[in-house]
Amino acid sequence: MLRLPQFGVELPSAIDEVVALLRDNPGARIVAGGTDLLPNLKHQLEQPAMLISLAQVAELRAISEVSTEVGPALEIGAGVTLTELSEDPLVREHFPSLAAAAGTVASPLIRNMGTIGGNLNLDTRCRYVNQTKFWRQAIGGGCLKSEGEVCHVVPGGRNCVAALSSDCAPVLISLDAEVVLAGPQGERVVPAAKYYKADGLRHTVREDAEITTKLRVPLASGPRRSAYAKWTVRKSIDFPLVSVALRFDLASDDVDAAVTGLKIVAGVLGAKPRIVAKLDDAIGKKLSDPALTSIVAAAVHKQCKPLENVPYEAPYRRQMFAVFTKRAIADLVAAG
Ligand SMILES: Cc1cc2nc3c(=O)[nH]c(=O)nc-3n(C[C@H](O)[C@H](O)[C@H](O)COP(=O)(O)OP(=O)(O)OC[C@H]3O[C@@H](n4cnc5c(N)ncnc54)[C@H](O)[C@@H]3O)c2cc1C
Ligand code: SF4
């Protein structure tokens, strides 16, 4: 049996209390649903003296439509659970890919506990580190992300390339979401596309004394189709081994309409989701045009180069990135 280490727990009821606790207790960690943090504590990947629970911070739980300088948006509190997110009528109406991604995380029980804030701030994962300490010791005393000084994925490498396995992060980037943070200096807003860094040890720009308070996702200004494709071995419980978020803006509300803009974001490569570039040739093509699928899938295959940081061989996963991209577009076209 894996035991939790000892720690103190604080139960603030407001965001500014959370910020004050973070500021006054360096090394303290936020716990929301605990579905990522607590297993990591059991695996002795860290040993914080204090956990700051968000369980009683009611202001983190709202989903509401707001007006911003650039148009209407949906604000989603960081404490909204994945079940609530996947079932919310506004989210399902405006952001079906986000509802779908939230609804594929783990299992119903974990989605009832896990929050979108925790999903966004999910620690990076690696087949060599998300193991018991005993296991890690047995392969040479751990690695850069645990007790050791080497990387087993990139031998000789000086950086950790553990993967961000969050289902929602690529989708939020594809939807041009913003992340709202509160800290001792006040509030700041970071585009989701700039929230992550390619460093498996410290993979977000969030400062230690900051809390993610909400996400702001702009509503589409015209017709749009979006999807989330995820490959796992089992249909439930598993983290993604391949994940692709797709968004197509259309000239009219019809899959035979021309694509006026698109954003494709892949996850589970390294610590930072990859925004697929060089898709200009897809603009102007119909979503239903097989040539569009070929352009997008080829770009995904060329630019998404998985590492051996999560299970399954990297060359196979690379093929699957393209396969799941094609299937997602086919499903969008079939849905009409
Ligand atoms: C068996 C199993 C399967 C899983 N499968 C998946 C999967 O398929 N896809 C997937 O995406 N995830 C998966 N997870 C991971 C996890 O359940 C989800 O990512 C969940 O959304 C995490 O949310 P949480 O509230 O439980 O986070 P917590 O565990 O409470 O926190 C996670 C991290 O985020 C930080 N954090 C939490 N809230 C905030 C905030 N508001 N501001 C700043 N930092 C914050 C914490 O300090 C911690 O570092 C799985 C977990 C398990 C145990
Ligand atoms: S990528 Fe390397 S350093 Fe990072 S967790 Fe995996 S083995 Fe450790």
mmCIF file of C-alpha atoms and ligand atoms in Angstrom, residues 29-40 46 54 60 78-79 82 101 104-107 110-111 113-123 125 165-168 181 195 206 210-213 230 232 237-240, ligand 1:
data_model
loop_
_atom_site.group_PDB
_atom_site.id
_atom_site.type_symbol
_atom_site.label_atom_id
_atom_site.label_comp_id
_atom_site.label_asym_id
_atom_site.label_seq_id
_atom_site.Cartn_x
_atom_site.Cartn_y
_atom_site.Cartn_z
ATOM 1 C CA ARG A 29 0.732 23.406 -2.810
ATOM 2 C CA ILE A 30 -2.797 24.017 -4.026
ATOM 3 C CA VAL A 31 -5.046 20.958 -3.998
ATOM 4 C CA ALA A 32 -8.352 21.036 -5.908
ATOM 5 C CA GLY A 33 -9.780 17.555 -6.631
ATOM 6 C CA GLY A 34 -6.477 15.971 -5.616
ATOM 7 C CA THR A 35 -6.697 13.356 -8.383
ATOM 8 C CA ASP A 36 -3.253 14.266 -9.748
ATOM 9 C CA LEU A 37 -1.494 15.713 -6.714
ATOM 10 C CA LEU A 38 -2.325 12.989 -4.187
ATOM 11 C CA PRO A 39 -1.073 10.074 -6.353
ATOM 12 C CA ASN A 40 2.127 12.081 -6.914
ATOM 13 C CA GLU A 46 7.233 15.787 -3.728
ATOM 14 C CA LEU A 54 -9.847 24.936 -2.838
ATOM 15 C CA LEU A 60 -14.112 29.367 -8.359
ATOM 16 C CA ALA A 78 -10.978 26.873 -12.115
ATOM 17 C CA GLY A 79 -12.959 24.915 -9.510
ATOM 18 C CA LEU A 82 -14.783 18.000 -15.289
ATOM 19 C CA ALA A 101 -12.284 16.490 -23.893
ATOM 20 C CA THR A 104 -13.022 11.684 -21.777
ATOM 21 C CA VAL A 105 -10.811 12.286 -18.746
ATOM 22 C CA ALA A 106 -10.216 9.159 -16.660
ATOM 23 C CA SER A 107 -13.529 7.880 -15.266
ATOM 24 C CA ILE A 110 -12.391 11.072 -11.169
ATOM 25 C CA ARG A 111 -14.300 13.587 -13.305
ATOM 26 C CA MET A 113 -13.537 15.178 -8.225
ATOM 27 C CA GLY A 114 -11.113 16.585 -10.792
ATOM 28 C CA THR A 115 -11.358 20.244 -11.781
ATOM 29 C CA ILE A 116 -10.517 22.194 -14.923
ATOM 30 C CA GLY A 117 -7.953 24.195 -12.906
ATOM 31 C CA GLY A 118 -6.236 20.966 -11.897
ATOM 32 C CA ASN A 119 -6.408 19.676 -15.461
ATOM 33 C CA LEU A 120 -4.780 22.826 -16.802
ATOM 34 C CA ASN A 121 -2.058 22.651 -14.134
ATOM 35 C CA LEU A 122 -1.652 18.889 -14.321
ATOM 36 C CA ASP A 123 1.946 17.892 -13.662
ATOM 37 C CA ARG A 125 4.065 12.695 -16.779
ATOM 38 C CA SER A 165 -1.164 14.620 -20.678
ATOM 39 C CA SER A 166 -3.992 17.049 -19.961
ATOM 40 C CA ASP A 167 -6.971 16.394 -22.219
ATOM 41 C CA CYS A 168 -8.306 19.946 -21.950
ATOM 42 C CA LEU A 181 -4.226 34.173 -12.538
ATOM 43 C CA TYR A 195 0.849 29.232 -20.540
ATOM 44 C CA ARG A 206 2.352 30.347 -13.190
ATOM 45 C CA GLU A 210 -0.338 32.461 -7.983
ATOM 46 C CA ILE A 211 -3.617 30.599 -8.357
ATOM 47 C CA THR A 212 -5.441 29.993 -11.623
ATOM 48 C CA THR A 213 -8.858 31.521 -10.975
ATOM 49 C CA LYS A 230 -7.888 10.998 -28.123
ATOM 50 C CA THR A 232 -6.018 5.377 -25.302
ATOM 51 C CA ILE A 237 -9.374 5.578 -17.003
ATOM 52 C CA ASP A 238 -6.351 6.009 -19.259
ATOM 53 C CA PHE A 239 -4.411 9.184 -19.960
ATOM 54 C CA PRO A 240 -4.164 10.061 -23.667
HETATM 55 C C1 LIG B 1 -6.444 6.935 -12.802
HETATM 56 C C2 LIG B 1 -6.316 8.356 -13.326
HETATM 57 C C3 LIG B 1 -6.576 8.586 -14.654
HETATM 58 C C4 LIG B 1 -6.469 9.889 -15.163
HETATM 59 N N1 LIG B 1 -6.735 10.094 -16.482
HETATM 60 C C5 LIG B 1 -6.652 11.340 -16.996
HETATM 61 C C6 LIG B 1 -6.960 11.582 -18.364
HETATM 62 O O1 LIG B 1 -7.370 10.675 -19.102
HETATM 63 N N2 LIG B 1 -6.805 12.847 -18.839
HETATM 64 C C7 LIG B 1 -6.404 13.880 -18.049
HETATM 65 O O2 LIG B 1 -6.318 15.008 -18.546
HETATM 66 N N3 LIG B 1 -6.120 13.697 -16.746
HETATM 67 C C8 LIG B 1 -6.246 12.459 -16.185
HETATM 68 N N4 LIG B 1 -5.967 12.251 -14.859
HETATM 69 C C9 LIG B 1 -5.440 13.356 -14.056
HETATM 70 C C10 LIG B 1 -6.461 14.158 -13.260
HETATM 71 O O3 LIG B 1 -7.481 13.341 -12.740
HETATM 72 C C11 LIG B 1 -7.128 15.275 -14.069
HETATM 73 O O4 LIG B 1 -6.185 15.934 -14.869
HETATM 74 C C12 LIG B 1 -7.850 16.295 -13.175
HETATM 75 O O5 LIG B 1 -8.469 17.270 -13.973
HETATM 76 C C13 LIG B 1 -6.931 17.001 -12.199
HETATM 77 O O6 LIG B 1 -7.724 17.926 -11.493
HETATM 78 P P1 LIG B 1 -7.681 17.989 -9.896
HETATM 79 O O7 LIG B 1 -8.630 19.055 -9.507
HETATM 80 O O8 LIG B 1 -7.919 16.654 -9.288
HETATM 81 O O9 LIG B 1 -6.176 18.438 -9.680
HETATM 82 P P2 LIG B 1 -5.266 18.346 -8.381
HETATM 83 O O10 LIG B 1 -4.722 16.961 -8.245
HETATM 84 O O11 LIG B 1 -5.971 18.914 -7.205
HETATM 85 O O12 LIG B 1 -4.126 19.350 -8.826
HETATM 86 C C14 LIG B 1 -3.303 19.065 -9.942
HETATM 87 C C15 LIG B 1 -2.210 20.124 -10.019
HETATM 88 O O13 LIG B 1 -2.793 21.384 -10.342
HETATM 89 C C16 LIG B 1 -2.542 22.334 -9.312
HETATM 90 N N5 LIG B 1 -3.774 23.104 -9.214
HETATM 91 C C17 LIG B 1 -5.042 22.629 -9.040
HETATM 92 N N6 LIG B 1 -5.925 23.641 -9.100
HETATM 93 C C18 LIG B 1 -5.198 24.771 -9.291
HETATM 94 C C19 LIG B 1 -5.554 26.155 -9.441
HETATM 95 N N7 LIG B 1 -6.815 26.579 -9.396
HETATM 96 N N8 LIG B 1 -4.551 27.046 -9.631
HETATM 97 C C20 LIG B 1 -3.262 26.639 -9.685
HETATM 98 N N9 LIG B 1 -2.878 25.350 -9.553
HETATM 99 C C21 LIG B 1 -3.845 24.440 -9.364
HETATM 100 C C22 LIG B 1 -2.189 21.517 -8.076
HETATM 101 O O14 LIG B 1 -1.341 22.232 -7.202
HETATM 102 C C23 LIG B 1 -1.482 20.326 -8.696
HETATM 103 O O15 LIG B 1 -0.145 20.658 -8.999
HETATM 104 C C24 LIG B 1 -6.091 10.960 -14.311
HETATM 105 C C25 LIG B 1 -5.849 10.698 -12.957
HETATM 106 C C26 LIG B 1 -5.951 9.418 -12.465
HETATM 107 C C27 LIG B 1 -5.697 9.173 -11.010
#
